[in-house]
Amino acid sequence: MNVVVIGAQWGDEGKGKIVDYLANEAQIIVRFSGGANAGHTIVIGDEQYALHLIPSGILYPDKLVVLGAGMVIDPVALFSELKMLKDRGIDTTGRVFISDRAHLVLPRYIQVDKDRDLAREKPIGTTGQGIGIAYSMKSDRDGIRIADLAWQEKFAELEAGDRDFLAPYTERLREMSIDLAYFLMHHRNAQVLFEGAQGALLDLDLGTYPYVSSGMSNAAGAAIGGCVGPRRLDRILGVFKAYTTRVGNGPFPSEFDPESEDDLCRFTRETGREYGVTTGRPRRCGYLDLVALRYACLTNSIDSLVMTHLDVYDSLDEIKACVAYRIGDRIVEDFPASVEALNRAKPVLRSFRGWKRPLSNALTYEEFPVPTMEYIEFIERFCETPVSIVSVGYDRKETIIRKSPWLK
C-alpha cells in the first residue's frame, strides 16, 4: 500500500512528526521532493532531531528510506546529517538510498541563489540553499544527477571547481544510489510512505507563484519523484496546522494584523515554536485559512486531513478561522491565482468557542472537549474532507488516530 503525506498550507505544518508516526507501520519511506531547505523536527521523549534531507522514518531501526528522484541533494548537507545521526546512536548503515535520477546541488548554486534573490526588486525570501538554482539547472538540462557521476563525458563538462567538490563524494553517492522505479517494483507488496516537502501552496504550479518553491510539493509529485505511476498512490493525507504560518515573502490573506493583533501573533509564534528549522527565521502567523485549505484538498485529491498544533489554542477563550476573503467590495470564497488579488484580500472570520483545557491529556477523539470537536467538524464540513488524525503535542504519543491511513 502506498500512502502520501503532503503539507496542505505553506509548509511547516508538522509533516515530520506525522511521517515519523506513520512510519511505524511502513517498511519504506520515500522523500519525493525538495532539498536541504526543508526542515522536519522529530521529538521522541527528551530527544529532538532536526532532519533536512533524510526521510523522517530513519529513526526506526528497521526502516529503509529513500531520497527520491524529485529531490535536489547537497552532498555536504547529506553526509553531515548522516554523521549527526550516527553520533546520536542512529545506525543508518544499509538503510539510506538515493534515486539515481536525483539531482545534485553544487556549492556555486548557493551563492547564485543568494545573489539572485537580493537582486530582485521584490525578493522571494528563499533559504539561500541553492535549491531553486538546482531546479533551474535541471529544467535547463544543465544539471547533474547521481546517475551522471559515472558518465565520464558529462562529468568532464563540469567546471573544475565542481569536479573537485564532487570527487570526495562520488563513490559514496554511487554506492547509495538505486533505480527507484525497479526498487519499488521489487517491493511492490511493502507498505510505502511517500513524504513531501514544503506545502501545496508553495507548489511551483499550484501555489502562490512566484512566491513558491521550485519543486513539486503537491500530491502528484509523489508519483513523479517517487518513480511510481499515479494509479499506485492509494491514499493522500494533507497536514495542516490549527492556524496558518508562512515563511518569507508572498501573499497571506489571513495573517494577523501587526497593529491590532500583535499580541495574538506573538502568543501563537512563541507557543507554537514558530521559527524555521533550517533558517531560524520567525514565521508569519495568522488565522486558519479555510479557503486555502479547501483549495489544497481539491487540487491534491486529499483523502483525509491531519491537524497539528491544535494544543496551541488550549488557553484561548475564542478561536477564529478565515472562511472567505473580502477583495474590494466583493466576498470571494475560492482561492484566486492572482497574487495581486490575494495581496488585497482581507479575511472574513468566523468565531468558535475556546475549550480552556489541555488537549494533551486526551487519549481518544471522544475525550476532546465539545468546543474542540465543533471546531474540527466545521473544518471537515467546509473542506468536505475528514480529519483523520489530530496532533496535540510534539511527542509521538501525543497523536489521536481517528482512522488509520493504512486500513484498506
Tab-separated table of C-alpha atoms in Angstrom:
chain	number	residue	atom	x	y	z
A	1	MET	CA	0.000	0.000	0.000
A	2	ASN	CA	1.289	3.469	-0.911
A	3	VAL	CA	0.379	6.424	1.329
A	4	VAL	CA	1.336	10.036	0.528
A	5	VAL	CA	1.816	12.772	3.129
A	6	ILE	CA	1.949	16.372	1.921
A	7	GLY	CA	1.698	19.774	3.538
A	8	ALA	CA	-1.661	21.433	2.888
A	9	GLN	CA	-0.541	25.003	3.657
A	10	TRP	CA	2.691	26.963	3.085
A	11	GLY	CA	4.929	24.338	4.675
A	12	ASP	CA	5.971	23.865	8.319
A	13	GLU	CA	2.720	22.066	9.103
A	14	GLY	CA	4.291	19.301	11.187
A	15	LYS	CA	4.757	16.731	8.403
A	16	GLY	CA	7.944	15.419	10.003
A	17	LYS	CA	6.177	14.279	13.157
A	18	ILE	CA	3.303	12.736	11.202
A	19	VAL	CA	5.608	10.852	8.809
A	20	ASP	CA	7.643	9.646	11.770
A	21	TYR	CA	4.462	8.444	13.488
A	22	LEU	CA	3.018	6.703	10.419
A	23	ALA	CA	6.383	5.182	9.521
A	24	ASN	CA	5.893	2.727	12.381
A	25	GLU	CA	3.629	0.710	10.069
A	26	ALA	CA	5.649	1.251	6.867
A	27	GLN	CA	8.634	-0.656	5.569
A	28	ILE	CA	9.927	2.035	3.188
A	29	ILE	CA	9.775	5.831	3.397
A	30	VAL	CA	10.433	7.825	0.211
A	31	ARG	CA	11.019	11.569	0.281
A	32	PHE	CA	9.907	12.710	-3.172
A	33	SER	CA	10.785	16.419	-3.454
A	34	GLY	CA	12.772	19.345	-2.091
A	35	GLY	CA	16.240	19.603	-0.686
A	36	ALA	CA	18.084	20.837	2.383
A	37	ASN	CA	15.776	23.867	2.518
A	38	ALA	CA	13.181	21.647	4.205
A	39	GLY	CA	13.254	21.094	7.933
A	40	HIS	CA	11.428	18.369	9.866
A	41	THR	CA	11.584	18.197	13.653
A	42	ILE	CA	11.005	14.863	15.406
A	43	VAL	CA	10.521	14.711	19.188
A	44	ILE	CA	10.826	11.375	20.995
A	45	GLY	CA	10.678	11.793	24.762
A	46	ASP	CA	13.506	14.145	25.717
A	47	GLU	CA	15.266	13.726	22.365
A	48	GLN	CA	14.766	16.110	19.437
A	49	TYR	CA	16.029	15.537	15.892
A	50	ALA	CA	16.128	18.140	13.106
A	51	LEU	CA	16.154	16.489	9.681
A	52	HIS	CA	16.540	18.266	6.341
A	53	LEU	CA	17.240	15.644	3.676
A	54	ILE	CA	16.853	12.238	5.311
A	55	PRO	CA	13.244	10.974	5.427
A	56	SER	CA	11.686	11.096	8.889
A	57	GLY	CA	11.326	7.301	9.192
A	58	ILE	CA	15.084	6.880	9.641
A	59	LEU	CA	14.668	6.939	13.432
A	60	TYR	CA	13.096	3.463	13.344
A	61	PRO	CA	15.938	0.889	13.197
A	62	ASP	CA	14.173	-1.454	10.765
A	63	LYS	CA	13.010	1.021	8.098
A	64	LEU	CA	14.501	1.697	4.670
A	65	VAL	CA	14.488	5.325	3.496
A	66	VAL	CA	14.981	6.750	0.015
A	67	LEU	CA	15.828	10.229	-1.275
A	68	GLY	CA	13.646	10.315	-4.380
A	69	ALA	CA	14.074	11.397	-7.982
A	70	GLY	CA	12.370	14.738	-7.388
A	71	MET	CA	14.907	15.824	-4.790
A	72	VAL	CA	17.970	18.045	-5.210
A	73	ILE	CA	20.750	16.891	-2.903
A	74	ASP	CA	23.619	18.837	-1.378
A	75	PRO	CA	26.297	16.215	-0.586
A	76	VAL	CA	27.735	18.304	2.262
A	77	ALA	CA	24.335	18.582	3.931
A	78	LEU	CA	23.555	14.905	3.311
A	79	PHE	CA	26.711	13.482	4.834
A	80	SER	CA	26.640	15.996	7.717
A	81	GLU	CA	23.143	14.789	8.527
A	82	LEU	CA	24.183	11.151	8.350
A	83	LYS	CA	27.087	11.907	10.707
A	84	MET	CA	24.737	13.683	13.124
A	85	LEU	CA	22.500	10.613	13.228
A	86	LYS	CA	25.469	8.293	13.743
A	87	ASP	CA	26.831	10.489	16.542
A	88	ARG	CA	23.444	10.262	18.246
A	89	GLY	CA	23.351	6.481	18.079
A	90	ILE	CA	21.150	6.029	14.984
A	91	ASP	CA	22.605	3.296	12.782
A	92	THR	CA	21.833	4.161	9.142
A	93	THR	CA	24.077	1.505	7.596
A	94	GLY	CA	22.456	-0.081	4.558
A	95	ARG	CA	19.183	1.773	5.170
A	96	VAL	CA	19.597	5.040	3.226
A	97	PHE	CA	19.290	5.026	-0.562
A	98	ILE	CA	19.241	7.726	-3.245
A	99	SER	CA	17.393	7.605	-6.545
A	100	ASP	CA	19.963	7.691	-9.338
A	101	ARG	CA	17.696	10.248	-11.044
A	102	ALA	CA	18.005	12.792	-8.207
A	103	HIS	CA	19.934	15.980	-8.993
A	104	LEU	CA	22.863	17.419	-7.073
A	105	VAL	CA	23.300	20.870	-5.547
A	106	LEU	CA	26.754	22.322	-6.222
A	107	PRO	CA	28.398	24.971	-3.967
A	108	ARG	CA	28.288	27.716	-6.595
A	109	TYR	CA	24.498	27.344	-6.779
A	110	ILE	CA	24.223	28.597	-3.206
A	111	GLN	CA	25.882	31.944	-3.898
A	112	VAL	CA	23.954	32.362	-7.150
A	113	ASP	CA	20.743	31.690	-5.197
A	114	LYS	CA	21.524	34.410	-2.642
A	115	ASP	CA	22.686	36.922	-5.246
A	116	ARG	CA	19.664	36.354	-7.478
A	117	ASP	CA	17.166	36.876	-4.664
A	118	LEU	CA	18.932	40.010	-3.440
A	119	ALA	CA	18.854	41.412	-6.978
A	120	ARG	CA	15.069	41.060	-7.197
A	121	GLU	CA	13.053	44.215	-6.652
A	122	LYS	CA	10.730	42.066	-4.515
A	123	PRO	CA	12.766	39.144	-3.094
A	124	ILE	CA	11.122	35.737	-2.876
A	125	GLY	CA	12.719	35.122	0.520
A	126	THR	CA	14.494	31.863	-0.344
A	127	THR	CA	16.510	29.951	2.251
A	128	GLY	CA	19.666	30.529	0.191
A	129	GLN	CA	20.453	26.807	-0.005
A	130	GLY	CA	20.854	26.709	-3.795
A	131	ILE	CA	17.663	24.692	-4.215
A	132	GLY	CA	15.994	26.949	-6.775
A	133	ILE	CA	19.183	27.135	-8.828
A	134	ALA	CA	19.498	23.337	-8.859
A	135	TYR	CA	15.930	23.012	-10.108
A	136	SER	CA	16.574	25.747	-12.652
A	137	MET	CA	19.664	23.928	-13.922
A	138	LYS	CA	17.601	20.741	-14.081
A	139	SER	CA	14.928	22.485	-16.152
A	140	ASP	CA	17.596	23.987	-18.437
A	141	ARG	CA	19.033	20.464	-18.844
A	142	ASP	CA	22.358	21.595	-17.443
A	143	GLY	CA	22.147	19.848	-14.066
A	144	ILE	CA	23.954	16.749	-12.917
A	145	ARG	CA	22.277	13.671	-11.466
A	146	ILE	CA	23.557	10.861	-9.298
A	147	ALA	CA	23.492	8.592	-12.365
A	148	ASP	CA	25.723	11.049	-14.247
A	149	LEU	CA	28.595	10.654	-11.807
A	150	ALA	CA	29.629	7.540	-13.757
A	151	TRP	CA	29.282	9.303	-17.138
A	152	GLN	CA	32.823	10.471	-17.827
A	153	GLU	CA	31.907	12.714	-20.751
A	154	LYS	CA	29.242	14.522	-18.714
A	155	PHE	CA	31.476	14.777	-15.664
A	156	ALA	CA	34.216	16.328	-17.803
A	157	GLU	CA	31.821	19.097	-18.878
A	158	LEU	CA	31.587	20.391	-15.313
A	159	GLU	CA	33.683	23.310	-14.139
A	160	ALA	CA	36.950	22.295	-12.488
A	161	GLY	CA	35.677	23.525	-9.097
A	162	ASP	CA	32.573	21.357	-9.408
A	163	ARG	CA	34.640	18.270	-10.217
A	164	ASP	CA	36.957	18.942	-7.282
A	165	PHE	CA	33.967	19.362	-4.968
A	166	LEU	CA	32.297	16.136	-6.080
A	167	ALA	CA	35.433	13.968	-6.100
A	168	PRO	CA	35.355	13.021	-2.358
A	169	TYR	CA	31.641	12.204	-2.514
A	170	THR	CA	31.332	10.402	-5.842
A	171	GLU	CA	31.883	6.829	-4.699
A	172	ARG	CA	29.806	7.222	-1.548
A	173	LEU	CA	26.891	8.642	-3.543
A	174	ARG	CA	27.118	5.913	-6.170
A	175	GLU	CA	27.166	3.205	-3.501
A	176	MET	CA	23.890	4.579	-2.084
A	177	SER	CA	22.188	5.000	-5.463
A	178	ILE	CA	19.368	2.798	-6.724
A	179	ASP	CA	16.968	2.719	-9.647
A	180	LEU	CA	13.935	3.681	-7.578
A	181	ALA	CA	11.343	2.506	-10.119
A	182	TYR	CA	12.643	-1.073	-10.022
A	183	PHE	CA	13.422	-0.914	-6.306
A	184	LEU	CA	9.757	-0.214	-5.572
A	185	MET	CA	8.646	-2.784	-8.143
A	186	HIS	CA	10.604	-5.427	-6.235
A	187	HIS	CA	8.987	-4.171	-3.012
A	188	ARG	CA	5.506	-3.918	-4.504
A	189	ASN	CA	3.919	-5.653	-1.523
A	190	ALA	CA	5.523	-3.341	1.042
A	191	GLN	CA	3.845	-0.537	2.949
A	192	VAL	CA	5.449	2.579	1.412
A	193	LEU	CA	5.127	6.083	2.830
A	194	PHE	CA	5.816	8.981	0.439
A	195	GLU	CA	6.976	12.110	2.264
A	196	GLY	CA	6.557	15.564	0.731
A	197	ALA	CA	8.429	18.774	1.471
A	198	GLN	CA	7.175	22.357	1.810
A	199	GLY	CA	3.416	22.602	1.185
A	200	ALA	CA	0.733	22.582	-1.506
A	201	LEU	CA	0.524	26.395	-1.535
A	202	LEU	CA	4.262	26.537	-2.307
A	203	ASP	CA	3.975	24.223	-5.292
A	204	LEU	CA	5.517	25.655	-8.461
A	205	ASP	CA	2.319	25.244	-10.500
A	206	LEU	CA	-0.485	25.249	-7.926
A	207	GLY	CA	0.940	27.664	-5.356
A	208	THR	CA	1.133	31.441	-4.958
A	209	TYR	CA	3.551	31.931	-7.857
A	210	PRO	CA	6.174	33.440	-7.925
A	211	TYR	CA	6.342	33.170	-4.123
A	212	VAL	CA	6.721	29.403	-4.246
A	213	SER	CA	9.338	26.682	-4.014
A	214	SER	CA	10.955	25.374	-7.187
A	215	GLY	CA	9.902	21.760	-6.843
A	216	MET	CA	6.688	19.767	-6.840
A	217	SER	CA	5.202	19.865	-3.370
A	218	ASN	CA	1.774	18.658	-4.468
A	219	ALA	CA	0.482	15.094	-4.242
A	220	ALA	CA	1.112	14.427	-7.936
A	221	GLY	CA	4.806	14.969	-7.200
A	222	ALA	CA	4.804	11.744	-5.193
A	223	ALA	CA	4.225	9.747	-8.375
A	224	ILE	CA	6.933	11.574	-10.315
A	225	GLY	CA	9.534	11.986	-7.571
A	226	GLY	CA	8.729	8.548	-6.198
A	227	CYS	CA	9.035	6.841	-9.610
A	228	VAL	CA	5.618	5.188	-9.467
A	229	GLY	CA	2.538	5.586	-11.618
A	230	PRO	CA	-0.249	7.816	-10.231
A	231	ARG	CA	-2.669	4.881	-10.030
A	232	ARG	CA	-0.368	3.260	-7.474
A	233	LEU	CA	-0.988	6.020	-4.927
A	234	ASP	CA	-3.585	4.550	-2.599
A	235	ARG	CA	-4.166	7.351	-0.103
A	236	ILE	CA	-3.255	11.035	0.203
A	237	LEU	CA	-3.032	12.836	3.545
A	238	GLY	CA	-2.800	16.613	3.855
A	239	VAL	CA	-1.212	18.004	7.020
A	240	PHE	CA	-2.328	21.411	8.298
A	241	LYS	CA	-1.967	23.446	11.461
A	242	ALA	CA	-4.903	24.735	13.531
A	243	TYR	CA	-3.732	28.167	12.378
A	244	THR	CA	-1.645	29.254	9.388
A	245	THR	CA	2.005	30.267	9.040
A	246	ARG	CA	4.230	31.359	6.218
A	247	VAL	CA	7.997	31.939	5.886
A	248	GLY	CA	9.421	34.546	3.533
A	249	ASN	CA	7.529	36.885	1.283
A	250	GLY	CA	4.278	36.338	-0.561
A	251	PRO	CA	0.542	36.811	-0.036
A	252	PHE	CA	-1.026	35.743	3.247
A	253	PRO	CA	-4.691	36.851	3.438
A	254	SER	CA	-5.361	35.551	6.972
A	255	GLU	CA	-2.154	36.963	8.539
A	256	PHE	CA	-2.618	38.568	11.939
A	257	ASP	CA	-2.777	42.361	11.713
A	258	PRO	CA	0.556	43.625	13.128
A	259	GLU	CA	-1.122	46.686	14.633
A	260	SER	CA	-4.274	45.250	16.218
A	261	GLU	CA	-3.290	41.580	16.657
A	262	ASP	CA	0.383	41.721	17.570
A	263	ASP	CA	-0.219	40.066	20.956
A	264	LEU	CA	-2.057	37.166	19.304
A	265	CYS	CA	0.747	36.808	16.758
A	266	ARG	CA	3.435	36.703	19.444
A	267	PHE	CA	1.408	34.245	21.533
A	268	THR	CA	0.957	31.891	18.564
A	269	ARG	CA	4.584	32.153	17.472
A	270	GLU	CA	6.023	31.502	20.919
A	271	THR	CA	3.544	28.821	21.989
A	272	GLY	CA	3.803	27.031	18.634
A	273	ARG	CA	7.616	27.477	18.400
A	274	GLU	CA	7.137	29.087	15.015
A	275	TYR	CA	10.746	29.525	13.963
A	276	GLY	CA	12.294	27.898	10.886
A	277	VAL	CA	14.145	24.621	11.478
A	278	THR	CA	16.535	25.424	8.626
A	279	THR	CA	16.904	29.204	8.934
A	280	GLY	CA	15.704	30.072	12.432
A	281	ARG	CA	13.579	32.833	10.915
A	282	PRO	CA	10.369	33.717	12.778
A	283	ARG	CA	7.335	32.572	10.839
A	284	ARG	CA	4.496	34.862	9.898
A	285	CYS	CA	1.338	33.752	11.712
A	286	GLY	CA	-2.369	34.062	11.024
A	287	TYR	CA	-5.810	32.549	11.352
A	288	LEU	CA	-6.538	29.158	9.850
A	289	ASP	CA	-7.303	29.903	6.185
A	290	LEU	CA	-10.065	27.501	5.244
A	291	VAL	CA	-10.386	28.938	1.738
A	292	ALA	CA	-6.785	27.985	1.010
A	293	LEU	CA	-7.123	24.635	2.794
A	294	ARG	CA	-10.193	23.686	0.752
A	295	TYR	CA	-8.259	24.601	-2.419
A	296	ALA	CA	-5.396	22.321	-1.323
A	297	CYS	CA	-7.856	19.464	-0.734
A	298	LEU	CA	-9.390	19.993	-4.170
A	299	THR	CA	-6.164	20.205	-6.177
A	300	ASN	CA	-4.425	17.309	-4.416
A	301	SER	CA	-7.285	14.799	-4.078
A	302	ILE	CA	-6.660	14.759	-0.334
A	303	ASP	CA	-8.480	11.774	1.162
A	304	SER	CA	-8.132	12.908	4.749
A	305	LEU	CA	-6.602	15.755	6.728
A	306	VAL	CA	-4.135	15.661	9.597
A	307	MET	CA	-4.479	18.534	12.072
A	308	THR	CA	-1.464	19.617	14.117
A	309	HIS	CA	-0.687	22.264	16.762
A	310	LEU	CA	-4.278	22.239	17.983
A	311	ASP	CA	-2.985	22.397	21.564
A	312	VAL	CA	-1.546	25.869	20.881
A	313	TYR	CA	-5.099	27.186	21.292
A	314	ASP	CA	-5.716	25.440	24.644
A	315	SER	CA	-5.792	28.647	26.714
A	316	LEU	CA	-7.820	30.917	24.396
A	317	ASP	CA	-11.396	31.985	25.123
A	318	GLU	CA	-12.207	32.353	21.442
A	319	ILE	CA	-10.797	31.000	18.190
A	320	LYS	CA	-11.322	32.413	14.720
A	321	ALA	CA	-10.891	30.981	11.227
A	322	CYS	CA	-10.988	32.585	7.780
A	323	VAL	CA	-13.989	31.349	5.746
A	324	ALA	CA	-13.882	33.835	2.823
A	325	TYR	CA	-11.985	36.852	1.531
A	326	ARG	CA	-13.141	40.414	1.105
A	327	ILE	CA	-11.422	41.794	-2.009
A	328	GLY	CA	-12.572	45.347	-2.641
A	329	ASP	CA	-16.353	45.232	-2.470
A	330	ARG	CA	-16.576	41.502	-3.269
A	331	ILE	CA	-16.781	38.452	-0.994
A	332	VAL	CA	-14.650	35.698	-2.536
A	333	GLU	CA	-15.000	32.084	-1.412
A	334	ASP	CA	-12.496	30.484	-3.823
A	335	PHE	CA	-8.701	30.717	-3.736
A	336	PRO	CA	-7.571	33.002	-6.609
A	337	ALA	CA	-4.452	32.533	-8.737
A	338	SER	CA	-3.779	36.284	-8.763
A	339	VAL	CA	-1.152	37.355	-6.233
A	340	GLU	CA	-2.399	40.925	-6.631
A	341	ALA	CA	-5.897	39.818	-5.573
A	342	LEU	CA	-4.523	37.813	-2.644
A	343	ASN	CA	-2.463	40.802	-1.506
A	344	ARG	CA	-5.647	42.902	-1.336
A	345	ALA	CA	-7.710	40.175	0.320
A	346	LYS	CA	-8.952	40.667	3.875
A	347	PRO	CA	-10.128	37.665	5.897
A	348	VAL	CA	-13.797	37.106	6.622
A	349	LEU	CA	-13.676	35.453	10.030
A	350	ARG	CA	-15.915	33.024	11.880
A	351	SER	CA	-15.612	32.680	15.655
A	352	PHE	CA	-15.553	29.465	17.679
A	353	ARG	CA	-15.645	28.790	21.401
A	354	GLY	CA	-12.351	28.022	23.105
A	355	TRP	CA	-12.058	24.862	25.191
A	356	LYS	CA	-9.791	26.104	28.006
A	357	ARG	CA	-8.352	22.651	28.701
A	358	PRO	CA	-5.038	20.941	27.831
A	359	LEU	CA	-5.775	18.604	24.920
A	360	SER	CA	-2.626	16.562	25.537
A	361	ASN	CA	-4.495	14.721	28.292
A	362	ALA	CA	-6.901	13.187	25.763
A	363	LEU	CA	-6.240	9.629	24.617
A	364	THR	CA	-9.125	9.437	22.125
A	365	TYR	CA	-11.061	11.882	19.966
A	366	GLU	CA	-14.152	11.339	22.125
A	367	GLU	CA	-12.252	12.748	25.115
A	368	PHE	CA	-11.863	16.145	23.432
A	369	PRO	CA	-13.996	18.972	24.837
A	370	VAL	CA	-17.148	19.707	22.847
A	371	PRO	CA	-15.829	23.079	21.503
A	372	THR	CA	-12.744	21.306	20.147
A	373	MET	CA	-14.875	18.805	18.262
A	374	GLU	CA	-17.095	21.632	16.972
A	375	TYR	CA	-14.029	23.388	15.532
A	376	ILE	CA	-12.737	20.204	13.872
A	377	GLU	CA	-16.110	19.182	12.496
A	378	PHE	CA	-16.718	22.617	10.995
A	379	ILE	CA	-13.380	22.278	9.150
A	380	GLU	CA	-14.455	18.865	7.848
A	381	ARG	CA	-17.732	20.242	6.506
A	382	PHE	CA	-16.111	23.312	4.975
A	383	CYS	CA	-13.377	21.349	3.191
A	384	GLU	CA	-15.591	18.312	2.512
A	385	THR	CA	-12.693	16.217	3.784
A	386	PRO	CA	-12.465	14.233	7.045
A	387	VAL	CA	-9.856	14.963	9.701
A	388	SER	CA	-8.471	11.510	10.437
A	389	ILE	CA	-5.527	12.375	12.715
A	390	VAL	CA	-5.105	15.130	15.321
A	391	SER	CA	-1.764	16.023	16.910
A	392	VAL	CA	-1.925	17.667	20.345
A	393	GLY	CA	1.790	17.912	21.117
A	394	TYR	CA	5.275	17.347	19.760
A	395	ASP	CA	5.836	13.828	21.078
A	396	ARG	CA	4.873	10.721	19.095
A	397	LYS	CA	2.405	9.623	21.751
A	398	GLU	CA	0.517	12.932	21.613
A	399	THR	CA	-1.336	11.845	18.483
A	400	ILE	CA	-5.010	10.931	18.170
A	401	ILE	CA	-5.825	8.499	15.342
A	402	ARG	CA	-9.475	8.573	14.268
A	403	LYS	CA	-8.815	6.377	11.227
A	404	SER	CA	-5.506	4.844	10.203
A	405	PRO	CA	-4.460	5.569	6.588
A	406	TRP	CA	-3.085	2.025	6.372
A	407	LEU	CA	-6.550	0.467	6.655
A	408	LYS	CA	-7.803	-0.659	3.248
